[in-house]
Amino acid sequence: GGAACVLMSRDLAASRGVDTLGYIVSSAMVGCDPALMGMGPVPAVRAALSKAGWKLEDVDLFEINEAFAAQSVAVVRELGIPVSKVNINGGAIAIGHPLAVSGNRIVMTLLYSLARLGLKRGVASLCIG
């Protein structure tokens, strides 16, 4: 299998008549203690939200990669995210964690879920953060 995603500026998309699924508002890469590597999404999500000027409650949906069930539960609890907003179609354990495709799968699942439900803001956390 494989996956592809095309990223371009809003102006270029408009000039080519391309419909957009979403926009990247901010991003963040944050390191954490290797002993806590599964918790990488916590500081990364917080940093991305801060850069966007958003609070957790401003976000409609979250797609957070599930390396392991216990790891994703710990991340959701530490961030204080309502479970009803996280991986609403199932996460990597249910949908799959395809080698070299997880990031695209997570982002596209988030974008299509937001569109289907008429929601606006989402956060995708990939791999270990």
Coordinates of N, CA and C in Angstrom, one line a residue:
G1 N 0.8 -1.2 0.0 CA 0.0 0.0 0.0 C 0.9 1.2 0.0
G2 N 0.2 2.3 -0.1 CA 0.9 3.6 -0.1 C -0.1 4.7 0.1
A3 N 0.4 5.9 0.3 CA -0.4 7.1 0.5 C 0.3 8.3 0.0
A4 N -0.5 9.3 -0.4 CA 0.1 10.6 -0.8 C -0.8 11.7 -0.3
C5 N -0.2 12.8 -0.1 CA -0.9 14.0 0.3 C -0.2 15.2 -0.4
V6 N -1.0 16.1 -1.0 CA -0.4 17.2 -1.6 C -0.6 18.5 -0.8
L7 N 0.5 19.1 -0.5 CA 0.5 20.4 0.3 C 0.9 21.5 -0.6
M8 N 0.1 22.6 -0.5 CA 0.4 23.8 -1.3 C -0.1 25.0 -0.6
S9 N 0.3 26.1 -1.0 CA -0.2 27.4 -0.4 C -1.6 27.6 -0.8
R10 N -2.3 28.3 0.0 CA -3.7 28.7 -0.2 C -3.9 29.4 -1.6
D11 N -2.9 30.3 -1.9 CA -3.0 31.1 -3.1 C -2.8 30.1 -4.3
L12 N -1.9 29.2 -4.3 CA -1.7 28.3 -5.4 C -2.9 27.4 -5.6
A13 N -3.4 26.9 -4.5 CA -4.6 26.0 -4.6 C -5.8 26.8 -5.2
A14 N -6.0 28.1 -4.8 CA -7.0 28.9 -5.4 C -6.8 29.1 -6.9
S15 N -5.5 29.4 -7.3 CA -5.2 29.7 -8.7 C -5.4 28.5 -9.6
R16 N -5.3 27.3 -9.0 CA -5.5 26.1 -9.8 C -6.9 25.5 -9.6
G17 N -7.8 26.1 -8.8 CA -9.1 25.6 -8.6 C -9.2 24.4 -7.8
V18 N -8.2 24.2 -6.9 CA -8.1 23.0 -6.1 C -8.9 23.2 -4.8
D19 N -9.8 22.3 -4.5 CA -10.5 22.4 -3.2 C -9.5 22.0 -2.1
T20 N -9.6 22.7 -1.0 CA -8.7 22.3 0.1 C -9.5 21.6 1.2
L21 N -8.8 20.6 1.8 CA -9.4 19.9 3.0 C -9.1 20.6 4.3
G22 N -8.0 21.3 4.4 CA -7.7 21.9 5.6 C -6.4 22.8 5.5
Y23 N -6.0 23.4 6.6 CA -4.9 24.3 6.6 C -4.0 23.9 7.8
I24 N -2.7 24.0 7.6 CA -1.8 23.8 8.8 C -1.6 25.2 9.4
V25 N -2.1 25.2 10.7 CA -2.1 26.5 11.4 C -0.8 26.6 12.2
S26 N -0.3 25.5 12.8 CA 1.0 25.5 13.5 C 1.5 24.1 13.5
S27 N 2.8 24.0 13.9 CA 3.4 22.7 14.1 C 4.4 22.9 15.2
A28 N 4.9 21.7 15.8 CA 5.9 21.8 16.8 C 6.6 20.5 16.9
M29 N 7.9 20.5 17.2 CA 8.7 19.3 17.5 C 9.3 19.6 18.8
V30 N 9.1 18.7 19.8 CA 9.6 18.9 21.1 C 10.1 17.6 21.6
G31 N 11.3 17.6 22.2 CA 11.9 16.4 22.7 C 11.5 16.2 24.2
C32 N 11.6 15.0 24.6 CA 11.4 14.7 26.0 C 12.4 13.6 26.4
D33 N 12.4 13.4 27.7 CA 13.3 12.4 28.3 C 13.1 11.0 27.6
P34 N 14.1 10.4 27.1 CA 13.9 9.1 26.4 C 13.2 8.1 27.3
A35 N 13.3 8.2 28.6 CA 12.6 7.2 29.4 C 11.1 7.4 29.4
L36 N 10.7 8.6 28.9 CA 9.2 8.9 28.7 C 8.9 9.1 27.3
M37 N 9.6 8.4 26.3 CA 9.4 8.7 24.9 C 7.9 8.6 24.4
G38 N 7.2 7.7 25.0 CA 5.8 7.6 24.6 C 4.9 8.8 24.9
M39 N 5.5 9.7 25.8 CA 4.7 10.9 26.2 C 5.1 12.1 25.3
G40 N 5.9 11.9 24.3 CA 6.2 13.0 23.4 C 5.1 13.8 22.9
P41 N 3.9 13.2 22.6 CA 2.8 14.0 22.1 C 2.4 15.1 23.1
V42 N 2.6 14.9 24.4 CA 2.1 15.9 25.4 C 2.8 17.2 25.2
P43 N 4.1 17.3 25.3 CA 4.7 18.7 25.0 C 4.6 19.2 23.6
A44 N 4.5 18.2 22.6 CA 4.4 18.7 21.3 C 3.0 19.3 21.0
V45 N 2.0 18.7 21.5 CA 0.6 19.2 21.4 C 0.5 20.6 22.1
R46 N 1.0 20.6 23.3 CA 1.0 21.9 24.0 C 1.7 23.0 23.3
A47 N 2.9 22.7 22.7 CA 3.6 23.7 22.0 C 2.9 24.1 20.7
A48 N 2.3 23.2 20.0 CA 1.6 23.5 18.7 C 0.4 24.4 19.1
L49 N -0.3 24.0 20.1 CA -1.5 24.8 20.5 C -1.1 26.2 20.9
S50 N 0.0 26.4 21.6 CA 0.5 27.7 22.1 C 0.9 28.5 20.8
K51 N 1.6 27.9 19.9 CA 1.9 28.7 18.7 C 0.7 29.1 17.9
A52 N -0.4 28.3 17.9 CA -1.6 28.6 17.2 C -2.4 29.7 17.9
G53 N -2.1 29.8 19.2 CA -3.0 30.7 20.1 C -4.3 30.0 20.5
W54 N -4.3 28.7 20.5 CA -5.4 27.9 20.8 C -5.3 27.3 22.2
K55 N -6.4 27.0 22.9 CA -6.5 26.2 24.1 C -7.0 24.9 23.8
L56 N -6.8 23.9 24.6 CA -7.3 22.5 24.4 C -8.8 22.6 24.1
E57 N -9.6 23.4 24.8 CA -11.0 23.4 24.6 C -11.4 24.1 23.3
D58 N -10.5 24.7 22.5 CA -10.8 25.3 21.2 C -10.8 24.2 20.1
V59 N -10.2 23.0 20.5 CA -10.0 22.0 19.5 C -11.2 21.1 19.4
D60 N -11.7 20.8 18.2 CA -12.9 19.9 18.0 C -12.5 18.4 18.1
L61 N -11.5 18.1 17.4 CA -11.1 16.7 17.4 C -9.5 16.5 17.5
F62 N -9.1 15.4 18.0 CA -7.7 15.1 18.1 C -7.5 13.7 17.4
E63 N -6.4 13.6 16.7 CA -6.0 12.3 16.2 C -4.6 12.1 16.8
I64 N -4.4 11.2 17.7 CA -3.2 11.0 18.4 C -2.7 9.6 18.1
N65 N -1.6 9.4 17.6 CA -1.1 8.1 17.2 C -1.0 7.2 18.4
E66 N -1.5 6.0 18.3 CA -1.4 5.0 19.3 C -0.2 4.0 19.1
A67 N 0.9 4.3 19.7 CA 2.0 3.3 19.6 C 1.6 2.1 20.4
F68 N 1.0 2.3 21.5 CA 0.5 1.2 22.4 C -0.8 1.7 23.1
A69 N -1.7 0.9 23.5 CA -2.9 1.3 24.1 C -2.6 2.1 25.4
A70 N -1.8 1.6 26.3 CA -1.4 2.3 27.5 C -0.8 3.6 27.3
Q71 N 0.0 3.7 26.2 CA 0.7 5.0 25.9 C -0.3 6.0 25.5
S72 N -1.2 5.7 24.7 CA -2.2 6.7 24.2 C -3.1 7.1 25.4
V73 N -3.5 6.2 26.2 CA -4.3 6.5 27.4 C -3.6 7.5 28.3
A74 N -2.3 7.3 28.5 CA -1.5 8.2 29.3 C -1.4 9.6 28.7
V75 N -1.2 9.7 27.4 CA -1.2 11.0 26.8 C -2.5 11.7 26.9
V76 N -3.6 11.0 26.6 CA -4.9 11.7 26.7 C -5.2 12.2 28.1
R77 N -4.8 11.4 29.1 CA -5.0 11.8 30.5 C -4.1 13.0 30.9
E78 N -2.9 12.9 30.5 CA -1.9 14.0 30.8 C -2.4 15.3 30.2
L79 N -2.9 15.2 29.0 CA -3.3 16.5 28.3 C -4.7 16.9 28.8
G80 N -5.5 16.0 29.4 CA -6.8 16.4 29.9 C -7.8 16.5 28.7
I81 N -7.6 15.7 27.7 CA -8.5 15.8 26.5 C -9.7 14.9 26.8
P82 N -11.0 15.4 26.5 CA -12.1 14.5 26.6 C -12.0 13.3 25.6
V83 N -12.1 12.1 26.1 CA -12.0 10.9 25.3 C -12.9 11.0 24.1
S84 N -14.0 11.6 24.2 CA -15.0 11.7 23.1 C -14.5 12.5 21.9
K85 N -13.3 13.2 22.1 CA -12.7 14.0 21.0 C -11.5 13.3 20.4
V86 N -11.1 12.2 20.9 CA -9.9 11.6 20.5 C -10.1 10.3 19.6
N87 N -9.5 10.3 18.4 CA -9.5 9.1 17.6 C -10.9 8.6 17.4
I88 N -11.8 9.4 17.0 CA -13.2 9.0 17.0 C -13.6 7.9 16.1
N89 N -12.7 7.5 15.1 CA -12.9 6.4 14.2 C -12.1 5.2 14.7
G90 N -11.4 5.3 15.8 CA -10.5 4.3 16.2 C -9.1 4.8 15.9
G91 N -8.1 4.3 16.6 CA -6.8 4.8 16.4 C -6.0 3.7 15.6
A92 N -4.7 3.8 15.7 CA -3.8 2.9 15.0 C -4.0 1.5 15.4
I93 N -4.4 1.2 16.6 CA -4.7 -0.2 17.0 C -5.8 -0.8 16.2
A94 N -6.9 0.0 16.0 CA -8.1 -0.4 15.2 C -7.9 -0.3 13.7
I95 N -7.4 0.8 13.3 CA -7.3 1.1 11.8 C -6.1 0.6 11.2
G96 N -5.0 0.6 11.9 CA -3.7 0.2 11.4 C -2.7 1.2 11.6
H97 N -1.4 0.7 11.5 CA -0.3 1.6 11.7 C 0.7 1.2 10.6
P98 N 0.4 1.5 9.4 CA 1.2 1.1 8.2 C 2.6 1.8 8.2
L99 N 3.6 1.0 8.0 CA 4.9 1.5 7.9 C 5.1 2.6 7.0
A100 N 5.6 3.7 7.4 CA 5.9 4.9 6.6 C 4.6 5.6 6.1
V101 N 3.4 5.3 6.6 CA 2.2 5.9 6.1 C 1.4 6.5 7.3
S102 N 1.8 6.2 8.5 CA 1.0 6.6 9.7 C 0.7 8.1 9.7
G103 N 1.7 8.9 9.5 CA 1.5 10.3 9.5 C 0.4 10.8 8.6
N104 N 0.4 10.3 7.4 CA -0.6 10.7 6.4 C -1.9 10.1 6.8
R105 N -2.0 8.9 7.2 CA -3.3 8.3 7.7 C -3.9 9.1 8.8
I106 N -3.1 9.5 9.7 CA -3.6 10.3 10.9 C -4.1 11.7 10.4
V107 N -3.4 12.4 9.6 CA -3.8 13.7 9.2 C -5.1 13.6 8.3
M108 N -5.1 12.6 7.4 CA -6.3 12.5 6.5 C -7.5 12.0 7.3
T109 N -7.3 11.1 8.2 CA -8.5 10.7 9.0 C -9.0 11.9 9.8
L110 N -8.1 12.8 10.3 CA -8.6 14.0 11.0 C -9.3 14.9 10.1
L111 N -8.8 15.2 8.9 CA -9.4 16.1 8.0 C -10.8 15.7 7.5
Y112 N -10.9 14.4 7.2 CA -12.2 13.9 6.7 C -13.2 13.8 7.9
S113 N -12.7 13.5 9.1 CA -13.7 13.5 10.2 C -14.2 14.9 10.5
L114 N -13.3 15.9 10.5 CA -13.7 17.3 10.7 C -14.8 17.7 9.6
A115 N -14.5 17.4 8.3 CA -15.4 17.7 7.2 C -16.7 17.0 7.4
R116 N -16.7 15.7 7.7 CA -17.9 15.0 7.8 C -18.9 15.5 8.9
L117 N -18.2 16.0 10.0 CA -19.0 16.4 11.2 C -19.2 17.9 11.2
G118 N -18.7 18.6 10.1 CA -18.9 20.1 10.1 C -18.1 20.8 11.2
L119 N -17.0 20.3 11.6 CA -16.2 20.9 12.6 C -15.0 21.6 12.0
K120 N -14.3 22.4 12.7 CA -13.3 23.3 12.2 C -11.8 23.0 12.6
R121 N -11.6 22.7 13.9 CA -10.3 22.7 14.4 C -9.9 21.3 14.9
G122 N -8.7 20.9 14.4 CA -8.2 19.6 14.8 C -6.7 19.6 15.1
V123 N -6.3 18.6 15.9 CA -4.8 18.4 16.2 C -4.5 17.0 15.9
A124 N -3.4 16.9 15.1 CA -2.9 15.5 14.8 C -1.5 15.5 15.4
S125 N -1.3 14.4 16.2 CA 0.0 14.1 16.8 C 0.6 12.9 16.2
L126 N 1.7 12.9 15.6 CA 2.3 11.8 14.8 C 3.4 11.1 15.6
C127 N 3.3 9.8 15.5 CA 4.3 8.9 16.1 C 4.5 9.2 17.5
I128 N 5.7 9.6 17.9 CA 6.1 9.7 19.3 C 5.9 11.2 19.7
G129 N 5.3 12.0 18.9 CA 5.1 13.4 19.3 C 4.8 14.2 18.1

